[in-house]
XYZ file of C-alpha atoms in Angstrom:
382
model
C -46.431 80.554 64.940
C -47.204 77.269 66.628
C -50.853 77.076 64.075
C -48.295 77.437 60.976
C -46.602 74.594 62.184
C -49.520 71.996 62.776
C -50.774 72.268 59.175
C -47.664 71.036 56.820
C -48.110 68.045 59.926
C -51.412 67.379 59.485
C -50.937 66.864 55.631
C -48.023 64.636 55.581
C -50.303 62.092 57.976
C -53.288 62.305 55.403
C -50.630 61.882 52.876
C -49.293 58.257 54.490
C -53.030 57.492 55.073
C -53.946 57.528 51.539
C -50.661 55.550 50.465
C -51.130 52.862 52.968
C -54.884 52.435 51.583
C -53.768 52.471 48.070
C -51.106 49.658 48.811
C -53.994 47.550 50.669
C -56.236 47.748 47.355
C -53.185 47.007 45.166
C -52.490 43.841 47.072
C -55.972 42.554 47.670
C -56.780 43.127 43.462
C -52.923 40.890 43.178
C -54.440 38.342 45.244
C -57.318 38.018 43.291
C -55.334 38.001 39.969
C -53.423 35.280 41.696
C -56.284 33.140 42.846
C -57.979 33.501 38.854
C -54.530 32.879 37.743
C -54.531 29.145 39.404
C -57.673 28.022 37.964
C -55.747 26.290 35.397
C -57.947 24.742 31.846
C -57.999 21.283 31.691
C -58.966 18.572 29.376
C -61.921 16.360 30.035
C -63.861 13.424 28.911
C -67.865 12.888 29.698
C -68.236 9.756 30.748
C -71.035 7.923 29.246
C -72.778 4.822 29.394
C -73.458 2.171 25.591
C -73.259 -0.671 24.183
C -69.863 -2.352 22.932
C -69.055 -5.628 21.250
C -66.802 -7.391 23.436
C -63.451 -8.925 21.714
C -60.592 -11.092 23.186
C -57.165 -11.737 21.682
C -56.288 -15.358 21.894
C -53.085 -17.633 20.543
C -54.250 -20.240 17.870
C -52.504 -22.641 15.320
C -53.815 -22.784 11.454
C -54.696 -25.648 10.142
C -55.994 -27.415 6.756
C -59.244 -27.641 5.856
C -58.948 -30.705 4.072
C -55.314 -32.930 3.327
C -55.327 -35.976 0.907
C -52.495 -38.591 0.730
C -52.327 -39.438 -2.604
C -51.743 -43.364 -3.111
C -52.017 -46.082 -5.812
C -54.893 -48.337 -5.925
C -52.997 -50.798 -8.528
C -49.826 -52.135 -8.602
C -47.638 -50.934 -11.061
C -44.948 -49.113 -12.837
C -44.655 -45.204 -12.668
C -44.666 -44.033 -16.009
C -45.341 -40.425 -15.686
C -45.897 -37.075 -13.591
C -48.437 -34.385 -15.307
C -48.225 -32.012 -12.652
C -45.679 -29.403 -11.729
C -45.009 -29.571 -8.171
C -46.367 -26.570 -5.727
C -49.036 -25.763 -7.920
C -52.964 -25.896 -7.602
C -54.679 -28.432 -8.597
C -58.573 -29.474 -9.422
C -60.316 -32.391 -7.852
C -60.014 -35.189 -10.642
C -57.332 -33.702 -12.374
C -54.476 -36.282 -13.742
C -51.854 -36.706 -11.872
C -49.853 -40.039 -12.411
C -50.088 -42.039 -15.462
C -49.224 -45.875 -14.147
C -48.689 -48.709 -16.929
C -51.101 -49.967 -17.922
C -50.729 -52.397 -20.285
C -51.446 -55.647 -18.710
C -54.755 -54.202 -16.903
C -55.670 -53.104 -20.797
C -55.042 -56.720 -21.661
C -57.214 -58.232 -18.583
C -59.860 -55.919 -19.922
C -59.970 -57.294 -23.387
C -60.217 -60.723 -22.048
C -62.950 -59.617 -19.614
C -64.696 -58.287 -22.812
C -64.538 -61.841 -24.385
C -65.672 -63.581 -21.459
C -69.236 -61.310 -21.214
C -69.188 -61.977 -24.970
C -69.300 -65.661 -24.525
C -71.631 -65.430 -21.462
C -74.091 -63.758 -23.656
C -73.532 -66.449 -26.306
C -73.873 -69.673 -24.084
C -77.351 -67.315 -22.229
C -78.867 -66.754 -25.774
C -78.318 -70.849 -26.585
C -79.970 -72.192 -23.250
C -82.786 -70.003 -23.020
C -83.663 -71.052 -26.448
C -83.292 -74.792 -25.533
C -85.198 -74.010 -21.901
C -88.312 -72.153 -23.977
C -88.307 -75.499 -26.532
C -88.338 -77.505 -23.574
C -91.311 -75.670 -22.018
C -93.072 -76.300 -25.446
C -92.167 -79.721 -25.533
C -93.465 -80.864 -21.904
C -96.347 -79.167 -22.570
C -96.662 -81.883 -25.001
C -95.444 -84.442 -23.122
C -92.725 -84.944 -25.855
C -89.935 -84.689 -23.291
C -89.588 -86.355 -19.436
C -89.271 -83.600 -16.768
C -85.751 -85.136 -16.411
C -84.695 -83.360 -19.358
C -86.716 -79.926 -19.002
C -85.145 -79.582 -15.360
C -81.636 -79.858 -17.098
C -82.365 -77.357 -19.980
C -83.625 -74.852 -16.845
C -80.715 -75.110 -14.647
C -78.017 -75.046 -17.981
C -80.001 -71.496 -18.813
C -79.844 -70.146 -15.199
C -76.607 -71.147 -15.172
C -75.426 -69.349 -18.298
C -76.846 -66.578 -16.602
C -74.858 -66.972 -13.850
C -72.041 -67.128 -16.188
C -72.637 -63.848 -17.396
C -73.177 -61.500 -14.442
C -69.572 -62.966 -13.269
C -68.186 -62.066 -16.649
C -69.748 -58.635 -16.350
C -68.325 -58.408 -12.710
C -64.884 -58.986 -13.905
C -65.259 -56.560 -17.003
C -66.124 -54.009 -14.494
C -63.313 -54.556 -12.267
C -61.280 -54.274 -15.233
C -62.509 -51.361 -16.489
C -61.908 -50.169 -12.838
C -58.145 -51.173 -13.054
C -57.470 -49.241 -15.942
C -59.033 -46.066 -14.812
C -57.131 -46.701 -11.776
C -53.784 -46.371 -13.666
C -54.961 -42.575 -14.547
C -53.785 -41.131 -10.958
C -56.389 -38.359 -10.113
C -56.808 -35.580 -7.106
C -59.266 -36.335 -4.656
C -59.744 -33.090 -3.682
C -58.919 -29.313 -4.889
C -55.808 -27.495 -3.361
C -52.161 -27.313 -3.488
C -49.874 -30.029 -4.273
C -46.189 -30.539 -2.598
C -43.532 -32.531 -4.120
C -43.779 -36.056 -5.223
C -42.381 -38.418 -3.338
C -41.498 -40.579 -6.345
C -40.411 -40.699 -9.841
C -40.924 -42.180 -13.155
C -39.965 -46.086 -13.330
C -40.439 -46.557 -9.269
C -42.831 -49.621 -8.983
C -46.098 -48.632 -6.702
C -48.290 -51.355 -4.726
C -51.836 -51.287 -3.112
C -51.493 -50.303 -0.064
C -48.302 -49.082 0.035
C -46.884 -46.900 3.184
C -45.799 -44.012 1.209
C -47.479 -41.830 -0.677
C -47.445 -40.600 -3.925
C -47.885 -37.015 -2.905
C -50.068 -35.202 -0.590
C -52.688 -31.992 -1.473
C -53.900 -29.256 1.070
C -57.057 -27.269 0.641
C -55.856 -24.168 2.084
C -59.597 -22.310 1.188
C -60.980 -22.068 3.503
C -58.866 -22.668 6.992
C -59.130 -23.606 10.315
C -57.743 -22.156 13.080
C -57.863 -23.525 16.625
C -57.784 -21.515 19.240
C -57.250 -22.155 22.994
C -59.141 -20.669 25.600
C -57.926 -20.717 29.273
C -60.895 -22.411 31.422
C -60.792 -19.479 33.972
C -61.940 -17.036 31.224
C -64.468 -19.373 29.621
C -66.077 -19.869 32.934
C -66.129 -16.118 33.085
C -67.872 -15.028 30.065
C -70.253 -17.525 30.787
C -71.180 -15.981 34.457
C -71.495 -12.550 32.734
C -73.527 -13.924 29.946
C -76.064 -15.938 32.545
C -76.621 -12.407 34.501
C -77.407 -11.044 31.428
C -74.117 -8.134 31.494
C -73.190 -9.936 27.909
C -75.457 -10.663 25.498
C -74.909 -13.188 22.304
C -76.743 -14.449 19.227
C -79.109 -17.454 19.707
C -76.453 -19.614 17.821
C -73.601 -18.229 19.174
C -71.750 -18.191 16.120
C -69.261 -15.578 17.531
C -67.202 -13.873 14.565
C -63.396 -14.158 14.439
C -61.041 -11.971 13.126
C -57.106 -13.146 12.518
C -54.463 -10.499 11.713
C -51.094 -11.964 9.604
C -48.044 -10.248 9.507
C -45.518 -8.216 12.051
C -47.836 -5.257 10.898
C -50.902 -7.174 10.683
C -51.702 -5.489 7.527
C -53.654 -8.952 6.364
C -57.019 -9.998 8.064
C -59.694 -12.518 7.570
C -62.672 -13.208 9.265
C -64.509 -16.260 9.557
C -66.921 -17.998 12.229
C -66.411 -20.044 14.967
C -67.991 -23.408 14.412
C -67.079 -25.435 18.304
C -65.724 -25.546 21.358
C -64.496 -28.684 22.788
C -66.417 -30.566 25.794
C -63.023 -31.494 27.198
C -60.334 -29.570 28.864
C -56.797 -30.547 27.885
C -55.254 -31.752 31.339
C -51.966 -30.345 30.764
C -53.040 -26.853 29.720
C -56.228 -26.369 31.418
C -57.600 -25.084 28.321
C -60.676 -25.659 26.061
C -59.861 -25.770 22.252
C -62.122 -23.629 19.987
C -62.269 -23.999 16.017
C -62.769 -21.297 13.235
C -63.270 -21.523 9.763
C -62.005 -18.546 8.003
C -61.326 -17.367 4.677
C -58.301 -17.827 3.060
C -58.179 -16.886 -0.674
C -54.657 -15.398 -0.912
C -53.373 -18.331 1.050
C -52.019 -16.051 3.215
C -52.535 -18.245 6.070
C -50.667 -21.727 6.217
C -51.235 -24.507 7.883
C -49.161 -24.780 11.457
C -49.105 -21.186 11.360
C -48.926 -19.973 14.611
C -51.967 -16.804 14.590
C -53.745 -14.315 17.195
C -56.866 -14.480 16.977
C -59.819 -11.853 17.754
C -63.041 -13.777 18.921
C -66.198 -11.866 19.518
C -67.656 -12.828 22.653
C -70.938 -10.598 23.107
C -72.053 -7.276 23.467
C -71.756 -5.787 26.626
C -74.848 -3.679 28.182
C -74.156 -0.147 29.372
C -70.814 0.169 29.543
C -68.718 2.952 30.875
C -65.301 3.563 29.185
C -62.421 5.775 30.144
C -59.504 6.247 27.919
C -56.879 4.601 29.150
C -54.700 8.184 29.281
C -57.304 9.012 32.182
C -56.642 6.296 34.444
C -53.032 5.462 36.945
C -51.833 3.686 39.239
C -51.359 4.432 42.896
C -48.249 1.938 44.455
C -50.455 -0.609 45.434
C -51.555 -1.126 41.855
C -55.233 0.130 42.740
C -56.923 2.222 39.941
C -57.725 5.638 39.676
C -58.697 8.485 38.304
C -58.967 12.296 38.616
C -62.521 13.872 37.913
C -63.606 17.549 38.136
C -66.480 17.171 40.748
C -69.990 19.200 40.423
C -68.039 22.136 42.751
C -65.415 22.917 39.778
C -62.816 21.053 41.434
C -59.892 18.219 41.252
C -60.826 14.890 43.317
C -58.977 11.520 43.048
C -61.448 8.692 42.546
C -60.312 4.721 42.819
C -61.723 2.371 40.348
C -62.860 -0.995 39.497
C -61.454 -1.321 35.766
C -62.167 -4.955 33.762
C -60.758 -4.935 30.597
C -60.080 -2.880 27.486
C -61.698 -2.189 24.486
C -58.997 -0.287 21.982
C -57.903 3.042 24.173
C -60.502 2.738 26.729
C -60.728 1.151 30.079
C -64.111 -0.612 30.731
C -65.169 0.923 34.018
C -67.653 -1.675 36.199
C -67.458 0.176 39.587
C -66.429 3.922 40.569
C -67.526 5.908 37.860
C -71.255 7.004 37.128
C -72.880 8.315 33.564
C -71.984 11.948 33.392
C -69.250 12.829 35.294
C -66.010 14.703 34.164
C -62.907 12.506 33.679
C -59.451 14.962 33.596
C -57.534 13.399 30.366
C -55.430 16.395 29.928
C -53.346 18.622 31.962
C -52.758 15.980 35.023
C -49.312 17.276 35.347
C -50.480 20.371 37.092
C -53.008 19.499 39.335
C -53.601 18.147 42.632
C -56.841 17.062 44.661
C -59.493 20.212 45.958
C -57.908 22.288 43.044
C -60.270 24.477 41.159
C -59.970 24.064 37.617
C -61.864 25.166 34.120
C -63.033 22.804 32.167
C -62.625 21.893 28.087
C -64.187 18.490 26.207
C -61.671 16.699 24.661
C -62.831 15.003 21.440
């Protein structure tokens, strides 16, 4: 009896056995689902090391090219305009037509005087080469050959003045045609038909701007000129022997306009009140986009920069204390927070100058979910 009852016993323990094991495996292949589980995919960036072409954005003011005050060189009536106001003009074109009757009448008596000059010079010189004929033969006293030479030199004299004065009369009538100096736009005139114009006068007739091509100057704080200088004597930048850096200037809220040009200067002086150093550009300008005391930013190439490391900007925060950093998947598959030394961008990327080294894994994507000594998965983000 007592044999009967052991067995049914001894199966119910083996029984518990075997469902306590089975729990144990369950739980132990859960944890390991779990721990997989948290090795979350994220996105990362390769860091690696180029060349870039450096760029900085600085304010600048347009100016003219070229700007010509239009005035009178006679004096004068106004008698017409034969322009249209705002409109282009070409150098020499007409622009004023001044009276010119009385300068027309000084030039027909200039015309008689070189006439008469050339008269009284043909009748001396013939009386000065009779008198050389004559002494010769001792038919006349050197008295009278001295006179018939200085009456002929004289006549000449006579006539280069009369020729002088033709010429500045021809001078004064071309000088009541009113011509452009130069090529550009013109504004409004100042004055009208019948106003009476003198030589010298304060006020001009009108004024033309060459607005192709334009200059643009640009001020540079001294702190970053001294800068790029440092970084181009240790050789980190490198520029063209002339150091014609290009320039780039973007017009509109959009800036869906942009011309490029050269820079031509820098000045040797710093302006005392804004501790800045003035450069010039000379850009191009053929839709006249660009006016003058336009205020413009302006891109200025500075040099190309020698293995460079850039992060995307989405890769790198800020702790509190403002310090840089980033998070990087290290060569054991997991999270760690690294502090940088960031300089300046280029576009969407950070340029890197101390933390960083060619290679490693920057974590773009995904930094919501992570923390520091997590295990993650990798993917390159393009």
């Amino acid at each position: 009896m007592q044999q009967r009852l052991r067995k049914p016993l001894f199966v119910s323990v083996l029984a518990s056995s075997l469902m306590l094991a089975a729990c144990g495996d369950a739980q132990q292949q859960n944890g390991q689902t779990g721990q997989q589980q948290q090795q979350m995919t994220v996105g990362v960036v390769t860091v690696e090391s180029r060349n870039v072409d450096l760029t900085t954005t600085l304010p600048g003011r347009a100016s003219a090219f070229r700007v010509a005050e239009v005035r009178p060189q006679v004096n004068g009536i106004l008698q017409s305009r034969l322009f249209e106001e705002g409109s282009m003009v070409e150098a020499g074109q007409q622009l004023y037509q001044i009276n010119a009757d009385m300068y027309e009448a000084e030039l027909a008596s200039a015309e008689a005087d070189v006439a008469r000059a050339k008269a009284a010079v043909k009748s001396t010189k013939s009386r000065f080469q009779r008198s050389e004929d004559l002494l010769k033969d001792k038919a006349i006293s050197q008295q009278d050959f001295d006179e018939a030479e200085a009456a002929y030199l004289q006549a000449e004299a006579q006539l280069k003045m009369a020729q002088a004065n033709l010429t500045r009369a021809k001078l004064n009538v071309d000088y009541t045609r009113v011509e452009a100096p130069i090529s550009g736009r013109i504004g409004r005139s100042q004055l009208t038909e019948g106003a009476l114009l003198s030589v010298g006068q304060a006020q001009p007739l009108t004024t033309i701007t060459q607005l192709d091509p334009i200059y643009i100057d640009i001020a540079q704080s001294t702190s970053d000129y001294l800068k790029l200088q440092a970084a181009i004597a240790d050789g980190r930048i490198v520029t063209d022997s002339e150091n014609r850096a290009q320039v780039t200037v973007r017009v509109g809220e959009a800036g869906n306009y942009s011309t490029t040009g050269e820079l031509l200067f820098n000045e040797v002086t710093v302006d005392p009140q804004t501790s800045a150093i003035t450069l010039r550009a000379k850009l191009e300008n053929s839709n006249h986009a660009i006016l003058p005391g336009m205020y413009v930013r302006a891109e200025v190439g500075t040099g190309s920069l020698k293995n460079a490391l850039l992060v995307p900007q989405t890769g790198v925060s800020r702790d509190p204390r403002g310090r840089a950093f980033a998070m990087i998947v290290n060569k054991e598959g997991q999270v760690e927070q690294r502090y940088l030394s960031v300089d300046s961008t280029i576009g969407s990327d950070w340029i890197v100058t101390d933390g960083l080294s060619a290679g490693e894994q920057v974590i773009v994507e995904g930094l919501q979910k992570i923390q520091p000594g997590m295990p993650v998965q990798t993917e390159e983000v393009k």
